[in-house]
Coordinates of C-alpha atoms and ligand atoms in Angstrom, one line a residue:
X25 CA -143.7 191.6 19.0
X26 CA -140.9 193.2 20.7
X27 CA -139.0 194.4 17.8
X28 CA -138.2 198.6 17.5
X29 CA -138.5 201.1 14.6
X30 CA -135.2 202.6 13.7
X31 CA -134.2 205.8 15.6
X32 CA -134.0 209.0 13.5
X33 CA -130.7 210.0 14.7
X34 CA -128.6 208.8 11.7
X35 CA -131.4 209.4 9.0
X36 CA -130.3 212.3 6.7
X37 CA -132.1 211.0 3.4
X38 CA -135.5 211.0 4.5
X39 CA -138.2 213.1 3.3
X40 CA -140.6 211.8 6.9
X41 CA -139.9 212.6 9.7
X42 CA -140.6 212.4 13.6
X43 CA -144.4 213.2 14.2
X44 CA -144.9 216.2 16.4
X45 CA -146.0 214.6 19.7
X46 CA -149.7 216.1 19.2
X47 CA -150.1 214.3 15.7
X48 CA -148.9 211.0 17.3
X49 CA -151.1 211.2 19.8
X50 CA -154.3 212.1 17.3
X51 CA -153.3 209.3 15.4
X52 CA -153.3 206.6 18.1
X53 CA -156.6 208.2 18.9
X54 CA -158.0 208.0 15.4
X55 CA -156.5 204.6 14.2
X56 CA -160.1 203.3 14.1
X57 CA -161.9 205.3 12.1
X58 CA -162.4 205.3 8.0
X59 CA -162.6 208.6 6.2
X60 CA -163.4 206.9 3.1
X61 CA -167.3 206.2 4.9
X62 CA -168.0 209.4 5.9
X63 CA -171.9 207.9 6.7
X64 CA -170.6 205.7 9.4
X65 CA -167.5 207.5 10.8
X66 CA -168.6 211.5 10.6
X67 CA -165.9 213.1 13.2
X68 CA -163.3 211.8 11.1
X69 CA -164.9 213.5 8.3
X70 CA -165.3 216.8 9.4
X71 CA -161.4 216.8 10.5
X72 CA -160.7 216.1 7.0
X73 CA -162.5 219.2 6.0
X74 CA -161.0 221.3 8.5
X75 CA -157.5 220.1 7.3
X76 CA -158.2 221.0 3.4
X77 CA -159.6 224.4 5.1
X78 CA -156.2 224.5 6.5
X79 CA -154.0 223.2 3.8
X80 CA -156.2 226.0 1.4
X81 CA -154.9 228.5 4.0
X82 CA -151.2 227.5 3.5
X83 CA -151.7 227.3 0.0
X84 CA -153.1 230.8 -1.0
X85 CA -156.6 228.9 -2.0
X86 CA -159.7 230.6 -1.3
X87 CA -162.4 228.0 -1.6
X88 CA -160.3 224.8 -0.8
X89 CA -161.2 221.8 -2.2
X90 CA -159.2 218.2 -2.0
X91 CA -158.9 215.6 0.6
X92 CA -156.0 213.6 2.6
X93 CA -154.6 211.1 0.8
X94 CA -151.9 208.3 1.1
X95 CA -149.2 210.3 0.4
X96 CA -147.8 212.6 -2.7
X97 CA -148.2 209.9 -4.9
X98 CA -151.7 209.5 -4.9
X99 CA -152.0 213.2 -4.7
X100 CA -150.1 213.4 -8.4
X101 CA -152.1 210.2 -9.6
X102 CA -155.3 211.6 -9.1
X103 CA -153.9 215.3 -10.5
X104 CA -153.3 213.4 -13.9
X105 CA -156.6 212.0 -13.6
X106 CA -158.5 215.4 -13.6
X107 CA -156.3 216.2 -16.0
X108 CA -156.7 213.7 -18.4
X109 CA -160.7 213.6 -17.6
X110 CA -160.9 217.2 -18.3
X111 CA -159.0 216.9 -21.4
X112 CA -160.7 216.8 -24.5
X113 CA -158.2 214.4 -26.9
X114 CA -158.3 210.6 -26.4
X115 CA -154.1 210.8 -26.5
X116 CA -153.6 213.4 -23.9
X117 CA -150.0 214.2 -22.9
X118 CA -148.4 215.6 -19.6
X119 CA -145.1 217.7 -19.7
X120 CA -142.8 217.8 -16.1
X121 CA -139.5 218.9 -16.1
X122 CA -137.3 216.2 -15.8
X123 CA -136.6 217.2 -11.4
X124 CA -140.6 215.8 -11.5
X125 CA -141.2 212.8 -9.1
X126 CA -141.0 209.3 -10.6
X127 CA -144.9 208.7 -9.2
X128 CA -145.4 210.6 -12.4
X129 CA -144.3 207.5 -14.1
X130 CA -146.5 205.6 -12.3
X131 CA -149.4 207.7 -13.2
X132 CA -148.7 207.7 -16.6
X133 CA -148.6 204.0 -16.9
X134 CA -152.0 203.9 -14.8
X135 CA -153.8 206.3 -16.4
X136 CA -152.3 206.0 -20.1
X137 CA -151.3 209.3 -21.0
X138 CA -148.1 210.1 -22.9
X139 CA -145.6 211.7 -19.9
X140 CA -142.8 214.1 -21.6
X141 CA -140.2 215.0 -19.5
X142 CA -138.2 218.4 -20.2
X143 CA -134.9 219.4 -19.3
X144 CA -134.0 221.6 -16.4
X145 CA -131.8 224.2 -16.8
X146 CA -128.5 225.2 -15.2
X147 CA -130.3 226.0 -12.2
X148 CA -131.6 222.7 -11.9
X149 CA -135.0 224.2 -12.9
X150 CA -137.7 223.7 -15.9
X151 CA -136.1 225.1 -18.5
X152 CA -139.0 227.0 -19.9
X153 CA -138.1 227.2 -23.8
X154 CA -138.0 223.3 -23.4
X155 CA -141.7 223.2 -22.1
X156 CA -142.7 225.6 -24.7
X157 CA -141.6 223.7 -27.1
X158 CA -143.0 220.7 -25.9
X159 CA -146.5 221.3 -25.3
X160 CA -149.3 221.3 -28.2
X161 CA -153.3 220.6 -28.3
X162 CA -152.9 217.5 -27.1
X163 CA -151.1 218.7 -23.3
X164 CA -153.6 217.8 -20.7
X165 CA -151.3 219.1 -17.7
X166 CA -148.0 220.9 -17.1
X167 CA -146.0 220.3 -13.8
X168 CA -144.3 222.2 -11.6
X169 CA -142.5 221.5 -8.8
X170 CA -141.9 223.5 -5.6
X171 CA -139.2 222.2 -4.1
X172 CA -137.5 219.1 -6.0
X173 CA -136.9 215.7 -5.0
X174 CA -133.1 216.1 -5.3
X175 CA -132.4 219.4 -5.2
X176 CA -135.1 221.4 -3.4
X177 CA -135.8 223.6 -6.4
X178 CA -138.8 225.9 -6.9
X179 CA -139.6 225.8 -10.5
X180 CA -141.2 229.1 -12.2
X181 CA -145.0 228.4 -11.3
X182 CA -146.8 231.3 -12.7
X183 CA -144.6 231.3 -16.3
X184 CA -145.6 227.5 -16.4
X185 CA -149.3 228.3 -16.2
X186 CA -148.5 230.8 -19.0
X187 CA -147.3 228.5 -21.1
X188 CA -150.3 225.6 -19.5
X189 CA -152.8 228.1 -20.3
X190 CA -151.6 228.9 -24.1
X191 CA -152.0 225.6 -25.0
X192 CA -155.4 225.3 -22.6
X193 CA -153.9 222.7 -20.7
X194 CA -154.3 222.5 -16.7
X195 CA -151.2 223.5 -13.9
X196 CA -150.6 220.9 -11.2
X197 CA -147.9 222.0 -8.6
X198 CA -146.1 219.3 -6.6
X199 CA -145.0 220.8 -3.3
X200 CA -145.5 217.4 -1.8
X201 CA -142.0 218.3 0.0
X202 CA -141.7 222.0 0.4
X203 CA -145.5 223.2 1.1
X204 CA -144.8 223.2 4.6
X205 CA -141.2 225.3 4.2
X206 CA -142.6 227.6 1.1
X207 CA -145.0 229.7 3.1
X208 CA -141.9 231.3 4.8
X209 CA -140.1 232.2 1.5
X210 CA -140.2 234.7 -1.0
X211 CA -141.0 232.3 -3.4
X212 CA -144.0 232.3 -6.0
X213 CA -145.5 229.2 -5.8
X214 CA -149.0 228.6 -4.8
X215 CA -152.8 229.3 -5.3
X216 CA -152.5 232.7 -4.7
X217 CA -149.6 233.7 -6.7
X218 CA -150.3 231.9 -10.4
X219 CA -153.3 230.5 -12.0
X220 CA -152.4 226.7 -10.7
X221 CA -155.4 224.2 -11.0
X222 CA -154.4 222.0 -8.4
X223 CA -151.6 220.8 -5.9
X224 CA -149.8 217.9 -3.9
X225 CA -149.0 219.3 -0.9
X226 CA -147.6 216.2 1.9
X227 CA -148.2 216.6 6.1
X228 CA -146.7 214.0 6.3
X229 CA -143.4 215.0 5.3
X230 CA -142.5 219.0 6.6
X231 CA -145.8 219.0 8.0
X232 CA -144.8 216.8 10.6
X233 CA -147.9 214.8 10.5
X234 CA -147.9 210.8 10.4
X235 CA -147.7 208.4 7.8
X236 CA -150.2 208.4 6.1
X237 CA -151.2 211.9 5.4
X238 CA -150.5 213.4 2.1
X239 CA -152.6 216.1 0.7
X240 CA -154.4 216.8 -2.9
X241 CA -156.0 220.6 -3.6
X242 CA -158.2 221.8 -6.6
X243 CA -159.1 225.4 -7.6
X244 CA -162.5 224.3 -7.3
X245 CA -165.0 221.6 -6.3
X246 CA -165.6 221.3 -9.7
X247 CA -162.1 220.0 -10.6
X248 CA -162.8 217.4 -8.1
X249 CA -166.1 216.1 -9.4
X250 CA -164.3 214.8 -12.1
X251 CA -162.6 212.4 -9.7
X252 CA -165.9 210.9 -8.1
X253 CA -167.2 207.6 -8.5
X254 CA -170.6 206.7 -7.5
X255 CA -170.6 204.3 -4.2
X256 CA -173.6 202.1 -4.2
X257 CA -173.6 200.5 -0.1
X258 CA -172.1 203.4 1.5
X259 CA -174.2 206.2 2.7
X260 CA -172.1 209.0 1.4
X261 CA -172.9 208.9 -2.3
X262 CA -170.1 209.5 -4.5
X263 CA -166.3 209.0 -3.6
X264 CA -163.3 211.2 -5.0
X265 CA -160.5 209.4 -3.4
X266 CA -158.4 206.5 -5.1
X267 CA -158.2 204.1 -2.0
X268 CA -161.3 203.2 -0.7
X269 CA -160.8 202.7 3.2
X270 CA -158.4 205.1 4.2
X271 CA -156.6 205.9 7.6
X272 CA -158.5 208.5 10.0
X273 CA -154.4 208.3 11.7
X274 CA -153.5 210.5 9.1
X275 CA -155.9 212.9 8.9
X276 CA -156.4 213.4 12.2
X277 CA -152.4 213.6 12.8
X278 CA -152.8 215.9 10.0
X279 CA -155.5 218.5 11.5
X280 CA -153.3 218.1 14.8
X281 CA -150.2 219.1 13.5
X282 CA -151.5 222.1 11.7
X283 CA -153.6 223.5 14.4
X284 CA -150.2 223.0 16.7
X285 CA -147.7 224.3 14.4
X286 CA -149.3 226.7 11.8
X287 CA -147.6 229.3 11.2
X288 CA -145.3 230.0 14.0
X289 CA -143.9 226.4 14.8
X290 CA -143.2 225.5 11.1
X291 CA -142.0 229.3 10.1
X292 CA -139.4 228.4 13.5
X293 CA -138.5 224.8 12.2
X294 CA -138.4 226.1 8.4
X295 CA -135.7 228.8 10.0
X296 CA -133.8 226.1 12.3
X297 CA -133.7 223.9 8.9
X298 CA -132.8 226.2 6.8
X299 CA -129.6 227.7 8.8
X300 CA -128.6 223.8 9.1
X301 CA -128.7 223.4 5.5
X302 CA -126.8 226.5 5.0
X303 CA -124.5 225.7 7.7
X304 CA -123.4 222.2 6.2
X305 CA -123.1 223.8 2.6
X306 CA -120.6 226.2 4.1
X307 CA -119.0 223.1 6.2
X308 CA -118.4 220.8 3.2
X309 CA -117.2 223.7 1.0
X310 CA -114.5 225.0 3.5
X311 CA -113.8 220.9 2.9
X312 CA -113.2 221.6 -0.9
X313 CA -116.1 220.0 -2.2
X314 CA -118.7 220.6 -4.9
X315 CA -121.8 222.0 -3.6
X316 CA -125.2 222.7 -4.9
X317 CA -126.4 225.9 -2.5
X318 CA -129.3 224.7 -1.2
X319 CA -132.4 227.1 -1.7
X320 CA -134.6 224.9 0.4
X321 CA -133.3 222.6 3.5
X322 CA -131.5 220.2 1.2
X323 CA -128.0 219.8 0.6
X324 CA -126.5 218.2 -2.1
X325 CA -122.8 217.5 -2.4
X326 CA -120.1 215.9 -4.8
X327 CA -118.4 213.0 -2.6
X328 CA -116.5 210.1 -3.6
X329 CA -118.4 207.0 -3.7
X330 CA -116.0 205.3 -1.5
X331 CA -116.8 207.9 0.9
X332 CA -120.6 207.7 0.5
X333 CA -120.2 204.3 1.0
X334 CA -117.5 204.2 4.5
X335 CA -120.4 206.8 5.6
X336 CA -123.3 204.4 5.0
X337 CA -121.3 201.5 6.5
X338 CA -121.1 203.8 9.3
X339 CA -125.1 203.5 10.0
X340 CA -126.0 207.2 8.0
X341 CA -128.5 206.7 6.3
X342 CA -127.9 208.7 3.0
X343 CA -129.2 209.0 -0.5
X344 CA -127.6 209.9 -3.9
X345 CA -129.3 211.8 -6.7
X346 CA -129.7 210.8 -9.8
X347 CA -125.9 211.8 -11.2
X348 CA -124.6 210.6 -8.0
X349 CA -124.4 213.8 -5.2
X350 CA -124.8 213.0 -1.6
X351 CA -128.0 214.2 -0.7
X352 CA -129.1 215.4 3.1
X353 CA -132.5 216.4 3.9
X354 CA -132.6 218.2 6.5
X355 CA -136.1 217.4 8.2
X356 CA -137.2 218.7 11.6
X357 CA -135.6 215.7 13.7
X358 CA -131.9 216.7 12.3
X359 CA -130.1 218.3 14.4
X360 CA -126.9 220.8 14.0
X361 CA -125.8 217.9 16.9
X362 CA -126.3 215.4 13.9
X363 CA -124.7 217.1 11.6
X364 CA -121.2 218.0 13.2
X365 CA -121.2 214.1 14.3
X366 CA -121.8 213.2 10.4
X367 CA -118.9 215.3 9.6
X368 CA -116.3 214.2 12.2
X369 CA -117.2 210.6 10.4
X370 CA -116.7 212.2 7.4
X371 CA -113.5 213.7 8.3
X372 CA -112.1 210.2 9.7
X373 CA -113.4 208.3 6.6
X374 CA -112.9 210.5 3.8
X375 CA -111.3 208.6 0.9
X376 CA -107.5 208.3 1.5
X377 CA -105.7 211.3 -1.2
X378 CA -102.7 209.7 -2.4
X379 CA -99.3 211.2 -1.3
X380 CA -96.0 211.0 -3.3
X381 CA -93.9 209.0 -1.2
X382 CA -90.2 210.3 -0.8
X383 CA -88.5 209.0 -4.5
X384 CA -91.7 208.8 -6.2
X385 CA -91.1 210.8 -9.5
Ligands
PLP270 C1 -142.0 212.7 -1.7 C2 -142.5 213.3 -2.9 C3 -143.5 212.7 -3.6 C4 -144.1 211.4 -3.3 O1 -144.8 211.4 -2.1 P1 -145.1 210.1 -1.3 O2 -145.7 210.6 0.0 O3 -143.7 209.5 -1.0 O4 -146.0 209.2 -2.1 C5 -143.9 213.4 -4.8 N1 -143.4 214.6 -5.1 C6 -142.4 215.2 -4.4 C7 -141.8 216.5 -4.9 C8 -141.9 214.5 -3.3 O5 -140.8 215.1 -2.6

């Protein structure tokens, strides 16, 4: 097979990115090895421990529990579950602002719990009269995000658990995205800063790791019990994960991006990010158009669809939000390089502003 993956150098809508050259290479070394039997393949094991030990440190969480999973989707699957195990209604509901990950939907329709979404408010964050008013004795979890999908918002965590804990329902934060940018903010968001039960927090996206590495965290060991499964022929005996064999790529590319980078090369690439987002918000405003300031590396932008779509012609490889902004991401592999390049194009292709022609009344 002779065929290539695409080259990163026109992708400004993805949440992956390049792995650092140390978690490629871990995961090449590691392709052959199954987490998910920890009996028969024990190295791979104990990496995975050391890479919730690290996540936890990240995170603000003291006595880390959780494991690597398939990615943020997993992570908030199995999130629900605990959630909906621990509850004690058989109609439990789960409350996310409406900036919440559609793998919310998937969990709901998996695991048969009634999801509410919420509106955000004019800051594109939970509007928190909205979840108030929304949760009662039957609320098994309340979500929070830390950095959204679209818009790379940080939601009010510790008011959240406020309102999760009045109604004795469990917090679950989904930094899935911006765990690996958070811990160089002034934002409240983790373990440490609010009484948040557990946590989606993704190497494989900021963390630089490679696909697949995502990451689930509980409070406690506890939380996670109520995950396990007995596993009759394997010598480990009880199993937490959803997937049963799992890829010792991930974790290992996981563990070897985070002993690499952690803190000093992600605080570096969070502040090489984060002037490149600032620096395109201030480049497409000085063009007269619509921005929402990013707070996180992600830009979003009002741009004419013809223009979103000359651009995409043009091999970028852009995504829209849900009410239709241009949305750029911008991951470790884009460069300020990129971005001026993007903009010429967008310069040259801009939709055509009609001009009164001599006569013309
Ligand atoms: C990407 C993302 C997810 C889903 O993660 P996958 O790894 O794609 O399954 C969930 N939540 C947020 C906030 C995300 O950005």
């Amino acid at each position: 097979m002779q065929i290539e993956p695409q080259a990163f150098d026109r992708v400004l809508s993805s949440m992956c990115t390049e792995p650092h050259p140390d978690a490629r290479e871990a995961a090449e070394r590691f392709l052959a090895t199954n987490p998910g039997d920890p009996g028969t393949y024990p190295t791979i094991a104990t990496l995975e421990d050391e890479a919730v030990a690290m996540l936890g440190e990240l995170t603000g969480l003291e006595e880390p529990a959780g494991y690597i999973a398939s990615g943020g989707t997993e992570a908030n699957i199995q999130a629900v579950r605990i959630a909906r195990e621990r509850a004690e209604t058989r109609t439990p509901n789960v409350v996310m602002p409406e900036s919440g990950h559609f793998s919310f939907r998937k969990a709901a329709d998996v695991l048969g719990v009634d999801l509410r979404i919420v509106p955000t408010d004019e800051t594109y964050r939970a509007d928190l009269e909205a979840v108030r008013s929304c949760v009662d004795e039957q609320t098994a979890l309340v979500v929070g995000v830390a950095g959204t999908t679209e818009y790379g918002r940080v939601d009010p965590i510790s008011e959240l658990g406020d309102i999760a804990a009045s109604v004795d329902a469990m917090l679950h934060v989904d930094a899935a995205w911006g765990g690996f940018v958070l811990p160089f903010t002034d934002f409240e968001w983790h373990f440490g800063h609010a009484a948040v039960d557990t946590m989606t927090i993704d190497p494989h996206k900021m963390g630089q790791a490679a696909v697949p590495a995502g990451g689930l965290l509980a409070r406690s060991d506890e939380l996670l019990d109520a995950l396990a499964v007995d596993t009759p022929y394997l010598e480990s005996t009880s199993q937490a994960t959803l997937t049963g064999t799992r890829s010792g790529a991930g974790v290992a590319s996981a563990v070897a991006a985070m002993e690499t980078l952690w803190p000093e090369g992600y605080r570096n690439q969070y502040v090489r990010s984060q002037r490149n987002a600032d620096w395109l918000a201030d480049a497409f405003e000085q063009r007269g158009y619509d921005v929402v300031a990013p707070t996180l590396p992600l830009v979003a932008v009002d741009v004419p669809r013809s223009t979103f779509d000359a651009l995409r012609a043009n091999g970028w490889r852009i995504s829209r939000t849900a009410t239709g902004e241009l949305r750029i991401v911008c991951m470790p592999h884009v460069t300020r390089e990129m971005l001026s390049s993007f903009l010429a194009d967008l310069d040259r292709l801009e939709a055509p502003v009609s001009v009164p022609k001599p006569g013309d009344d």
